[in-house]
Short mmCIF file of C-alpha atoms in Angstrom, two decimals:
data_model
loop_
_atom_site.label_atom_id
_atom_site.label_comp_id
_atom_site.label_asym_id
_atom_site.label_seq_id
_atom_site.Cartn_x
_atom_site.Cartn_y
_atom_site.Cartn_z
CA UNK A 1 110.41 43.40 53.84
CA UNK A 2 109.71 46.06 56.35
CA UNK A 3 110.28 44.78 59.91
CA UNK A 4 110.85 46.26 63.33
CA UNK A 5 113.03 45.33 66.26
CA UNK A 6 112.21 45.38 69.86
CA UNK A 7 113.73 48.93 70.32
CA UNK A 8 112.03 50.38 67.40
CA UNK A 9 109.40 53.22 68.05
CA UNK A 10 88.54 23.34 51.25
CA UNK A 11 89.89 20.85 51.15
CA UNK A 12 86.60 19.08 51.77
CA UNK A 13 87.30 19.20 55.42
CA UNK A 14 87.85 15.77 56.75
CA UNK A 15 87.21 15.54 60.57
CA UNK A 16 89.37 13.71 63.03
CA UNK A 17 88.29 10.25 63.36
CA UNK A 18 87.70 7.99 66.42
CA UNK A 19 90.31 5.35 66.98
CA UNK A 20 89.36 1.85 66.60
CA UNK A 21 88.79 0.40 70.04
CA UNK A 22 88.36 3.57 71.84
CA UNK A 23 87.64 2.81 75.51
CA UNK A 24 84.41 4.74 75.58
CA UNK A 25 82.09 5.15 72.51
CA UNK A 26 82.32 8.75 71.33
CA UNK A 27 85.51 9.60 73.22
CA UNK A 28 87.90 11.59 71.05
CA UNK A 29 91.36 12.78 71.33
CA UNK A 30 92.55 15.68 69.36
CA UNK A 31 94.23 14.97 66.20
CA UNK A 32 95.81 17.97 64.56
CA UNK A 33 95.45 18.46 60.91
CA UNK A 34 95.73 15.80 58.19
CA UNK A 35 96.53 12.31 59.39
CA UNK A 36 98.79 10.31 57.16
CA UNK A 37 98.49 6.64 56.55
CA UNK A 38 101.22 4.55 58.11
CA UNK A 39 104.22 4.03 56.02
CA UNK A 40 104.85 0.27 56.14
CA UNK A 41 108.46 -1.10 55.84
CA UNK A 42 109.01 -4.68 54.79
CA UNK A 43 111.94 -6.31 56.62
CA UNK A 44 114.01 -8.84 54.72
CA UNK A 45 114.13 -12.33 56.15
CA UNK A 46 117.12 -13.03 58.53
CA UNK A 47 118.78 -10.93 61.13
CA UNK A 48 117.83 -7.27 61.20
CA UNK A 49 120.16 -4.73 59.88
CA UNK A 50 121.77 -2.16 62.25
CA UNK A 51 119.71 0.63 60.84
CA UNK A 52 116.44 -1.46 61.32
CA UNK A 53 117.36 -1.96 64.92
CA UNK A 54 117.83 1.77 65.34
CA UNK A 55 114.26 2.28 63.73
CA UNK A 56 112.79 -0.32 65.90
CA UNK A 57 114.34 1.35 69.06
CA UNK A 58 112.98 4.67 68.04
CA UNK A 59 109.50 3.09 67.48
CA UNK A 60 109.59 1.31 70.98
CA UNK A 61 110.74 4.47 72.66
CA UNK A 62 107.98 6.46 71.12
CA UNK A 63 105.39 3.85 71.98
CA UNK A 64 106.70 3.64 75.62
CA UNK A 65 106.22 7.48 75.76
CA UNK A 66 102.73 7.55 74.40
CA UNK A 67 101.70 4.66 76.52
CA UNK A 68 102.21 7.09 79.50
CA UNK A 69 100.82 10.16 78.25
CA UNK A 70 97.61 11.19 76.36
CA UNK A 71 99.00 14.59 75.59
CA UNK A 72 98.66 15.35 71.79
CA UNK A 73 99.04 11.84 70.54
CA UNK A 74 96.64 9.34 69.14
CA UNK A 75 97.05 5.98 70.86
CA UNK A 76 98.94 3.35 68.90
CA UNK A 77 99.95 5.65 65.91
CA UNK A 78 103.57 6.44 65.19
CA UNK A 79 102.85 8.17 61.94
CA UNK A 80 104.46 11.35 62.96
CA UNK A 81 107.67 9.66 64.03
CA UNK A 82 107.83 7.78 60.72
CA UNK A 83 107.04 11.05 58.68
CA UNK A 84 109.76 12.95 60.34
CA UNK A 85 112.56 11.06 58.50
CA UNK A 86 110.78 11.45 55.08
CA UNK A 87 111.70 14.20 52.63
CA UNK A 88 108.55 15.56 51.23
CA UNK A 89 108.21 16.58 47.65
CA UNK A 90 105.01 18.00 45.96
CA UNK A 91 104.49 14.59 44.39
CA UNK A 92 104.80 12.95 47.72
CA UNK A 93 102.33 15.44 49.29
CA UNK A 94 99.62 15.04 46.58
CA UNK A 95 100.09 11.24 46.78
CA UNK A 96 99.73 11.17 50.47
CA UNK A 97 96.67 13.50 50.23
CA UNK A 98 94.85 11.14 48.01
CA UNK A 99 95.66 8.30 50.42
CA UNK A 100 94.41 10.38 53.32
CA UNK A 101 91.09 10.93 51.51
CA UNK A 102 90.55 7.22 50.63
CA UNK A 103 91.54 6.14 54.20
CA UNK A 104 89.39 8.61 55.84
CA UNK A 105 86.45 7.80 53.57
CA UNK A 106 86.67 4.11 54.50
CA UNK A 107 87.09 4.92 58.22
CA UNK A 108 84.10 7.21 58.09
CA UNK A 109 81.89 4.69 56.30
CA UNK A 110 82.80 1.96 58.77
CA UNK A 111 82.22 4.24 61.79
CA UNK A 112 78.78 5.33 60.50
CA UNK A 113 77.60 1.81 59.76
CA UNK A 114 78.74 0.72 63.29
CA UNK A 115 77.45 3.59 65.23
CA UNK A 116 74.75 5.44 63.25
CA UNK A 117 73.16 7.04 66.37
CA UNK A 118 76.52 8.55 67.75
CA UNK A 119 76.24 11.76 69.64
CA UNK A 120 77.45 14.78 67.71
CA UNK A 121 78.95 16.27 70.93
CA UNK A 122 81.21 13.31 71.50
CA UNK A 123 82.01 14.45 75.00
CA UNK A 124 83.92 17.63 76.23
CA UNK A 125 87.50 16.67 76.66
CA UNK A 126 90.24 18.98 77.40
CA UNK A 127 92.56 19.65 74.48
CA UNK A 128 96.38 18.76 74.63
CA UNK A 129 98.53 20.74 76.89
CA UNK A 130 97.38 22.37 79.99
CA UNK A 131 93.83 21.24 79.50
CA UNK A 132 94.47 17.59 79.62
CA UNK A 133 96.92 17.83 82.29
CA UNK A 134 94.96 19.92 84.78
CA UNK A 135 91.19 19.57 83.89
CA UNK A 136 90.55 16.41 85.84
CA UNK A 137 89.75 18.11 89.11
CA UNK A 138 89.18 21.73 87.79
CA UNK A 139 86.06 23.57 88.63
CA UNK A 140 84.95 26.81 87.07
CA UNK A 141 85.25 29.96 89.39
CA UNK A 142 82.11 31.46 90.79
CA UNK A 143 80.28 33.59 88.35
CA UNK A 144 81.24 37.32 88.31
CA UNK A 145 79.08 40.26 86.94
CA UNK A 146 80.17 41.82 83.79
CA UNK A 147 82.17 45.06 84.36
CA UNK A 148 81.57 47.51 81.45
CA UNK A 149 84.69 48.89 80.06
CA UNK A 150 86.06 52.14 81.59
CA UNK A 151 89.37 52.75 79.89
CA UNK A 152 92.07 53.43 82.48
CA UNK A 153 95.84 53.24 82.15
CA UNK A 154 98.74 53.26 84.47
CA UNK A 155 101.16 56.16 84.38
CA UNK A 156 103.77 54.09 82.48
CA UNK A 157 101.21 53.26 79.79
CA UNK A 158 99.84 56.78 79.53
CA UNK A 159 102.63 58.16 77.08
CA UNK A 160 102.41 55.04 74.84
CA UNK A 161 98.60 55.34 74.77
CA UNK A 162 98.74 58.80 73.80
CA UNK A 163 101.16 58.11 70.95
CA UNK A 164 98.63 55.32 69.69
CA UNK A 165 95.60 57.73 70.01
CA UNK A 166 97.50 60.33 67.89
CA UNK A 167 98.49 57.75 65.29
CA UNK A 168 94.89 56.38 65.03
CA UNK A 169 93.55 59.81 64.91
CA UNK A 170 95.35 60.64 61.61
CA UNK A 171 93.14 61.01 58.64
CA UNK A 172 95.35 58.45 56.74
CA UNK A 173 97.43 56.26 59.06
CA UNK A 174 100.97 55.60 58.08
CA UNK A 175 101.16 51.78 58.56
CA UNK A 176 104.84 51.76 59.01
CA UNK A 177 104.50 53.96 61.92
CA UNK A 178 101.77 52.04 63.49
CA UNK A 179 103.70 48.86 63.06
CA UNK A 180 106.78 50.35 64.75
CA UNK A 181 104.70 51.42 67.78
CA UNK A 182 102.87 47.97 67.90
CA UNK A 183 106.04 45.79 67.89
CA UNK A 184 106.77 46.15 71.49
CA UNK A 185 103.15 45.78 72.55
CA UNK A 186 99.81 47.67 72.19
CA UNK A 187 97.91 49.26 75.01
CA UNK A 188 94.74 47.34 75.95
CA UNK A 189 92.53 50.44 75.23
CA UNK A 190 93.48 50.75 71.55
CA UNK A 191 94.28 47.09 70.78
CA UNK A 192 90.92 46.18 69.18
CA UNK A 193 91.17 49.06 66.66
CA UNK A 194 94.91 48.52 66.03
CA UNK A 195 94.51 44.88 65.41
CA UNK A 196 91.78 45.47 62.92
CA UNK A 197 93.91 47.94 61.00
CA UNK A 198 97.11 45.80 61.24
CA UNK A 199 95.14 42.60 59.98
CA UNK A 200 93.87 44.63 56.96
CA UNK A 201 90.25 44.31 58.02
CA UNK A 202 89.99 48.18 58.49
CA UNK A 203 91.45 50.70 55.97
CA UNK A 204 94.10 53.14 57.09
CA UNK A 205 91.82 56.03 55.73
CA UNK A 206 89.70 57.09 58.79
CA UNK A 207 86.72 58.28 56.62
CA UNK A 208 86.32 54.72 55.18
CA UNK A 209 86.44 52.95 58.41
CA UNK A 210 82.83 53.01 59.61
CA UNK A 211 81.34 52.27 56.22
CA UNK A 212 83.72 49.35 55.97
CA UNK A 213 82.70 47.96 59.28
CA UNK A 214 78.93 48.22 58.40
CA UNK A 215 79.43 46.57 55.12
CA UNK A 216 81.64 43.73 56.31
CA UNK A 217 79.32 43.05 59.31
CA UNK A 218 76.30 42.97 57.03
CA UNK A 219 78.13 40.62 54.58
CA UNK A 220 79.06 38.22 57.32
CA UNK A 221 75.59 37.82 58.50
CA UNK A 222 74.48 37.50 54.96
CA UNK A 223 76.71 34.38 54.75
CA UNK A 224 74.99 33.03 57.84
CA UNK A 225 71.56 33.50 56.34
CA UNK A 226 72.66 32.00 53.10
CA UNK A 227 74.83 29.05 54.23
CA UNK A 228 74.44 28.21 57.95
CA UNK A 229 71.50 26.04 57.41
CA UNK A 230 73.45 23.88 55.11
CA UNK A 231 75.50 22.49 58.03
CA UNK A 232 73.24 19.43 58.28
CA UNK A 233 73.40 18.66 54.59
CA UNK A 234 75.18 15.52 53.52
CA UNK A 235 77.97 17.56 51.76
CA UNK A 236 78.73 19.49 54.91
CA UNK A 237 77.56 17.62 58.05
CA UNK A 238 81.07 15.91 58.68
CA UNK A 239 82.73 19.46 58.61
CA UNK A 240 80.18 20.89 61.11
CA UNK A 241 80.18 17.67 63.17
CA UNK A 242 84.02 18.03 63.74
CA UNK A 243 83.80 21.75 64.52
CA UNK A 244 80.90 20.96 67.07
CA UNK A 245 83.21 18.28 68.69
CA UNK A 246 86.33 20.50 68.83
CA UNK A 247 84.75 23.72 70.32
CA UNK A 248 84.08 22.35 73.85
CA UNK A 249 87.78 21.20 74.16
CA UNK A 250 89.06 24.69 73.25
CA UNK A 251 90.54 26.48 76.24
CA UNK A 252 88.98 24.07 78.84
CA UNK A 253 90.27 26.13 81.76
CA UNK A 254 88.84 29.44 80.71
CA UNK A 255 85.04 29.55 81.79
CA UNK A 256 83.59 31.74 78.98
CA UNK A 257 84.58 29.25 76.29
CA UNK A 258 82.30 26.67 78.03
CA UNK A 259 79.28 28.85 77.69
CA UNK A 260 76.89 27.51 74.99
CA UNK A 261 76.45 31.16 73.58
CA UNK A 262 80.15 31.49 72.99
CA UNK A 263 80.49 27.99 71.53
CA UNK A 264 77.62 28.77 69.14
CA UNK A 265 79.44 31.92 67.94
CA UNK A 266 82.59 29.92 67.22
CA UNK A 267 80.56 27.20 65.37
CA UNK A 268 79.20 29.79 63.05
CA UNK A 269 82.47 31.51 62.47
CA UNK A 270 84.44 28.23 61.65
CA UNK A 271 81.67 26.66 59.56
CA UNK A 272 81.26 29.81 57.42
CA UNK A 273 85.06 30.10 56.91
CA UNK A 274 85.42 26.27 56.06
CA UNK A 275 82.69 26.16 53.42
CA UNK A 276 84.06 29.43 51.84
CA UNK A 277 87.55 27.97 51.74
CA UNK A 278 87.20 24.59 50.09
CA UNK A 279 90.99 24.28 49.35
CA UNK A 280 91.50 23.56 52.96
CA UNK A 281 88.22 23.50 54.74
CA UNK A 282 88.17 23.15 58.55
CA UNK A 283 91.13 21.51 60.08
CA UNK A 284 91.57 20.91 63.82
CA UNK A 285 93.61 23.62 65.23
CA UNK A 286 92.00 26.49 63.23
CA UNK A 287 89.56 26.79 66.04
CA UNK A 288 92.15 28.06 68.45
CA UNK A 289 93.02 30.87 66.04
CA UNK A 290 89.72 32.63 66.54
CA UNK A 291 90.19 32.92 70.37
CA UNK A 292 92.58 35.86 70.59
CA UNK A 293 90.47 38.06 68.23
CA UNK A 294 87.26 37.16 70.12
CA UNK A 295 88.92 37.98 73.47
CA UNK A 296 90.49 41.24 72.25
CA UNK A 297 87.23 42.47 70.53
CA UNK A 298 85.32 41.55 73.64
CA UNK A 299 87.69 43.74 75.82
CA UNK A 300 86.49 46.74 73.97
CA UNK A 301 83.14 46.38 75.83
CA UNK A 302 83.90 44.64 79.11
CA UNK A 303 86.64 45.13 81.74
CA UNK A 304 86.70 41.54 83.11
CA UNK A 305 89.69 39.26 83.02
CA UNK A 306 88.21 36.71 80.90
CA UNK A 307 91.17 34.40 81.40
CA UNK A 308 90.34 33.97 85.21
CA UNK A 309 86.78 35.34 85.65
CA UNK A 310 83.49 33.65 84.87
CA UNK A 311 81.30 36.42 83.54
CA UNK A 312 77.97 35.54 81.78
CA UNK A 313 78.10 36.96 78.38
CA UNK A 314 74.40 36.71 77.91
CA UNK A 315 74.31 39.92 79.83
CA UNK A 316 75.69 41.74 76.84
CA UNK A 317 73.27 43.05 74.09
CA UNK A 318 72.90 40.88 71.04
CA UNK A 319 73.93 43.81 68.89
CA UNK A 320 77.43 43.91 70.76
CA UNK A 321 77.88 40.08 70.43
CA UNK A 322 77.14 40.32 66.72
CA UNK A 323 79.68 42.98 66.29
CA UNK A 324 82.37 40.84 68.08
CA UNK A 325 81.47 37.76 66.07
CA UNK A 326 81.64 39.40 62.58
CA UNK A 327 84.80 41.29 63.38
CA UNK A 328 86.37 38.00 64.72
CA UNK A 329 85.28 36.11 61.53
CA UNK A 330 86.94 38.69 59.16
CA UNK A 331 90.28 39.11 61.12
CA UNK A 332 90.61 35.22 61.41
CA UNK A 333 90.04 34.98 57.69
CA UNK A 334 92.86 37.54 56.99
CA UNK A 335 95.19 35.66 59.24
CA UNK A 336 94.44 32.30 57.64
CA UNK A 337 94.82 33.83 54.09
CA UNK A 338 98.59 34.07 54.88
CA UNK A 339 99.11 30.53 56.26
CA UNK A 340 96.55 28.46 54.36
CA UNK A 341 99.23 26.08 53.19
CA UNK A 342 99.47 24.99 56.86
CA UNK A 343 96.05 23.44 56.48
CA UNK A 344 95.86 22.17 52.80
CA UNK A 345 96.32 18.53 51.89
CA UNK A 346 98.96 16.90 54.00
CA UNK A 347 99.79 20.30 55.47
CA UNK A 348 102.93 21.01 53.60
CA UNK A 349 103.35 24.36 55.01
CA UNK A 350 103.86 22.94 58.50
CA UNK A 351 106.08 20.22 57.29
CA UNK A 352 108.48 22.70 55.64
CA UNK A 353 108.44 24.88 58.81
CA UNK A 354 109.33 21.99 61.05
CA UNK A 355 112.28 21.11 58.75
CA UNK A 356 113.30 24.67 58.81
CA UNK A 357 113.22 24.75 62.62
CA UNK A 358 115.40 21.60 62.81
CA UNK A 359 118.00 23.22 60.57
CA UNK A 360 117.79 26.55 62.46
CA UNK A 361 118.35 24.97 65.87
CA UNK A 362 121.27 22.91 64.46
CA UNK A 363 122.81 26.24 63.55
CA UNK A 364 122.14 28.30 66.74
CA UNK A 365 122.24 25.63 69.42
CA UNK A 366 124.29 22.56 68.25
CA UNK A 367 124.48 20.85 71.67
CA UNK A 368 120.69 21.05 72.00
CA UNK A 369 120.25 19.64 68.58
CA UNK A 370 122.73 16.79 69.07
CA UNK A 371 121.25 15.88 72.52
CA UNK A 372 117.68 15.56 71.08
CA UNK A 373 119.05 13.68 68.01
CA UNK A 374 121.02 11.35 70.17
CA UNK A 375 117.75 10.40 72.13
CA UNK A 376 115.84 9.90 68.95
CA UNK A 377 113.58 13.03 69.42
CA UNK A 378 112.16 14.16 66.08
CA UNK A 379 111.19 17.72 65.84
CA UNK A 380 107.79 16.88 64.28
CA UNK A 381 106.76 15.21 67.55
CA UNK A 382 106.56 18.44 69.40
CA UNK A 383 106.82 21.43 67.03
CA UNK A 384 103.94 20.21 64.73
CA UNK A 385 101.55 21.55 67.40
CA UNK A 386 103.58 24.70 67.66
CA UNK A 387 103.23 25.43 64.02
CA UNK A 388 99.61 24.26 63.74
CA UNK A 389 98.52 26.30 66.79
CA UNK A 390 100.93 29.10 66.67
CA UNK A 391 102.17 28.19 70.21
CA UNK A 392 98.70 28.83 71.62
CA UNK A 393 98.70 25.59 73.49
CA UNK A 394 102.12 26.26 75.00
CA UNK A 395 101.58 29.74 76.62
CA UNK A 396 98.73 31.45 78.50
CA UNK A 397 96.08 33.40 76.55
CA UNK A 398 97.43 36.64 77.85
CA UNK A 399 100.85 35.83 76.40
CA UNK A 400 99.33 34.92 72.96
CA UNK A 401 97.71 38.25 72.79
CA UNK A 402 100.86 40.05 73.53
CA UNK A 403 102.65 37.80 71.05
CA UNK A 404 100.17 38.58 68.33
CA UNK A 405 100.85 42.29 68.83
CA UNK A 406 104.20 41.68 67.25
CA UNK A 407 102.97 39.15 64.77
CA UNK A 408 100.48 41.60 63.37
CA UNK A 409 103.15 44.43 63.22
CA UNK A 410 105.56 42.19 61.25
CA UNK A 411 104.88 41.70 57.45
CA UNK A 412 103.96 38.02 57.31
CA UNK A 413 104.39 37.62 60.91
CA UNK A 414 102.33 34.63 61.33
CA UNK A 415 103.96 32.79 58.33
CA UNK A 416 107.56 33.93 58.57
CA UNK A 417 108.42 35.43 62.05
CA UNK A 418 106.71 32.64 63.86
CA UNK A 419 109.56 30.25 62.87
CA UNK A 420 112.12 32.34 64.68
CA UNK A 421 109.78 32.77 67.66
CA UNK A 422 109.64 28.98 67.89
CA UNK A 423 113.36 28.64 67.67
CA UNK A 424 113.71 31.27 70.44
CA UNK A 425 111.16 29.52 72.49
CA UNK A 426 112.84 26.08 72.21
CA UNK A 427 116.30 27.68 72.87
CA UNK A 428 115.04 29.17 76.13
CA UNK A 429 114.58 25.77 77.57
CA UNK A 430 117.99 24.36 76.47
CA UNK A 431 119.26 23.82 79.95
CA UNK A 432 116.12 22.04 81.08
CA UNK A 433 116.17 19.73 77.98
CA UNK A 434 119.83 18.91 78.46
CA UNK A 435 119.10 17.78 82.02
CA UNK A 436 116.63 15.17 80.62
CA UNK A 437 118.66 12.00 79.85
CA UNK A 438 116.09 9.93 77.79
CA UNK A 439 113.51 10.24 75.15
CA UNK A 440 110.57 10.04 77.38
CA UNK A 441 111.89 12.80 79.73
CA UNK A 442 112.55 15.16 76.87
CA UNK A 443 109.15 14.64 75.24
CA UNK A 444 107.28 14.97 78.52
CA UNK A 445 109.14 18.21 79.27
CA UNK A 446 108.35 19.53 75.75
CA UNK A 447 104.79 18.73 76.27
CA UNK A 448 104.56 20.24 79.62
CA UNK A 449 106.77 23.41 79.55
CA UNK A 450 106.64 25.56 82.51
CA UNK A 451 104.91 28.62 81.06
CA UNK A 452 101.77 28.96 83.31
CA UNK A 453 103.30 31.97 85.17
CA UNK A 454 104.47 33.74 81.96
CA UNK A 455 103.61 37.40 81.22
CA UNK A 456 104.79 40.33 79.12
CA UNK A 457 108.32 40.16 80.41
CA UNK A 458 108.93 36.42 79.23
CA UNK A 459 107.22 36.99 75.97
CA UNK A 460 109.38 40.18 75.38
CA UNK A 461 112.45 38.19 75.81
CA UNK A 462 111.50 35.47 73.51
CA UNK A 463 110.59 38.11 70.87
CA UNK A 464 113.87 39.96 71.35
CA UNK A 465 115.87 36.67 70.66
CA UNK A 466 113.60 35.89 67.64
CA UNK A 467 114.28 39.19 66.16
CA UNK A 468 118.04 38.65 66.30
CA UNK A 469 117.66 35.24 64.87
CA UNK A 470 115.60 36.56 62.06
CA UNK A 471 118.16 39.18 60.96
CA UNK A 472 120.99 36.56 61.28
CA UNK A 473 119.24 33.99 59.16
CA UNK A 474 116.30 35.18 57.37
CA UNK A 475 118.17 36.42 54.26
CA UNK A 476 120.96 33.94 54.48
CA UNK A 477 120.01 30.91 52.21
CA UNK A 478 123.12 29.16 52.94
CA UNK A 479 122.10 28.86 56.67
CA UNK A 480 118.69 27.27 56.11
CA UNK A 481 117.84 24.56 53.57
CA UNK A 482 114.16 25.60 53.79
CA UNK A 483 112.67 29.05 53.84
CA UNK A 484 109.14 29.58 55.20
#
């Protein structure tokens, strides 16, 4: 596997369901990926055993925690806690998947009969993480006019930019050289083209690129013409309905993602992807993965900071928006091709990665692992979201974009290197976690990590540590019981 260090130059998509007894009809909390039916345990008559007391303690602690926070948890469910202690085999996964489908079908039929006229929108609630915590009093900034892109760079970036321009101007790009240059970050001016090449959307051969772009963009809008009207058919309406519900919750603090125009673009991208990938279909969390591509490809045309400014994208020509939409679809598809087992029945890819993270932390930071284990903190309780959303809910968008420079430059970066980034990310907060003396304190910290101020420096440090971890452990099977 060729990698570079920091110093190198459908499933039938089943929607998340409303909880029985939700306080407001149509109110929805995000539920990431497949939900598993609770695993009931029968207690023998008489006094509870010691291990049963421990399990009840863990259950009570988790319920106490979730009663005080709405962040990433579905009220009343402790399925993730119970699942965390279960060793999943392929047979288990398949059996659980069948149970999920039956259970979801019953819930859906019950909900449809009880509320046949429910609103598709369901309300625009902030997603887990920073949106839920800060969105109560947040108001969008005043609208700013679009500033069309005039590429400029600082002196520090000039040499790096020239190197990229030279690489991209080659008749046939050496992908190894492009990956080496990209690992430590890609200049904004050349990031859109570089991402398309590293994602496998654009060919290295310069003579083929324009023809490829024209063909793929035409193919995407052919899918729209052929399939998009089926979104209200019985077979697909649940899929589209869940997409329609999730989109307004996405990036609730970034104004452009609350624009109807942008939400409709995301709905088309996600719906077409879902019906073309029936092995997984749409799963909550996939919607986040379109965001970095959309923002980066938008930056090719405007100079606004979309993370903080409120520019009206209706000012852009439709032809420009169409190009951004099609390119975002194809690059998201390329990404998901490499991590699709994260989103198939029972999400076995994520379960394996969470187990691998637990083993890795036990090896590299035993005091941290022992402290969390002593307070009955299960890795699935916080790192499921890290794997499902590729850390996008934990760090600012600008940091995600920088992180993806490296992921795209790594072979299988989103599937393999992400594990070591998560380990490095958790290890960075060791001292903060050790200061928390109980279950609730640790979980609250892990759901509210202080990363709002982060920039390239902090991400660079996390990536450098992840690079070291990968070469210490990636090819050492005795160090990890699971490999990604």
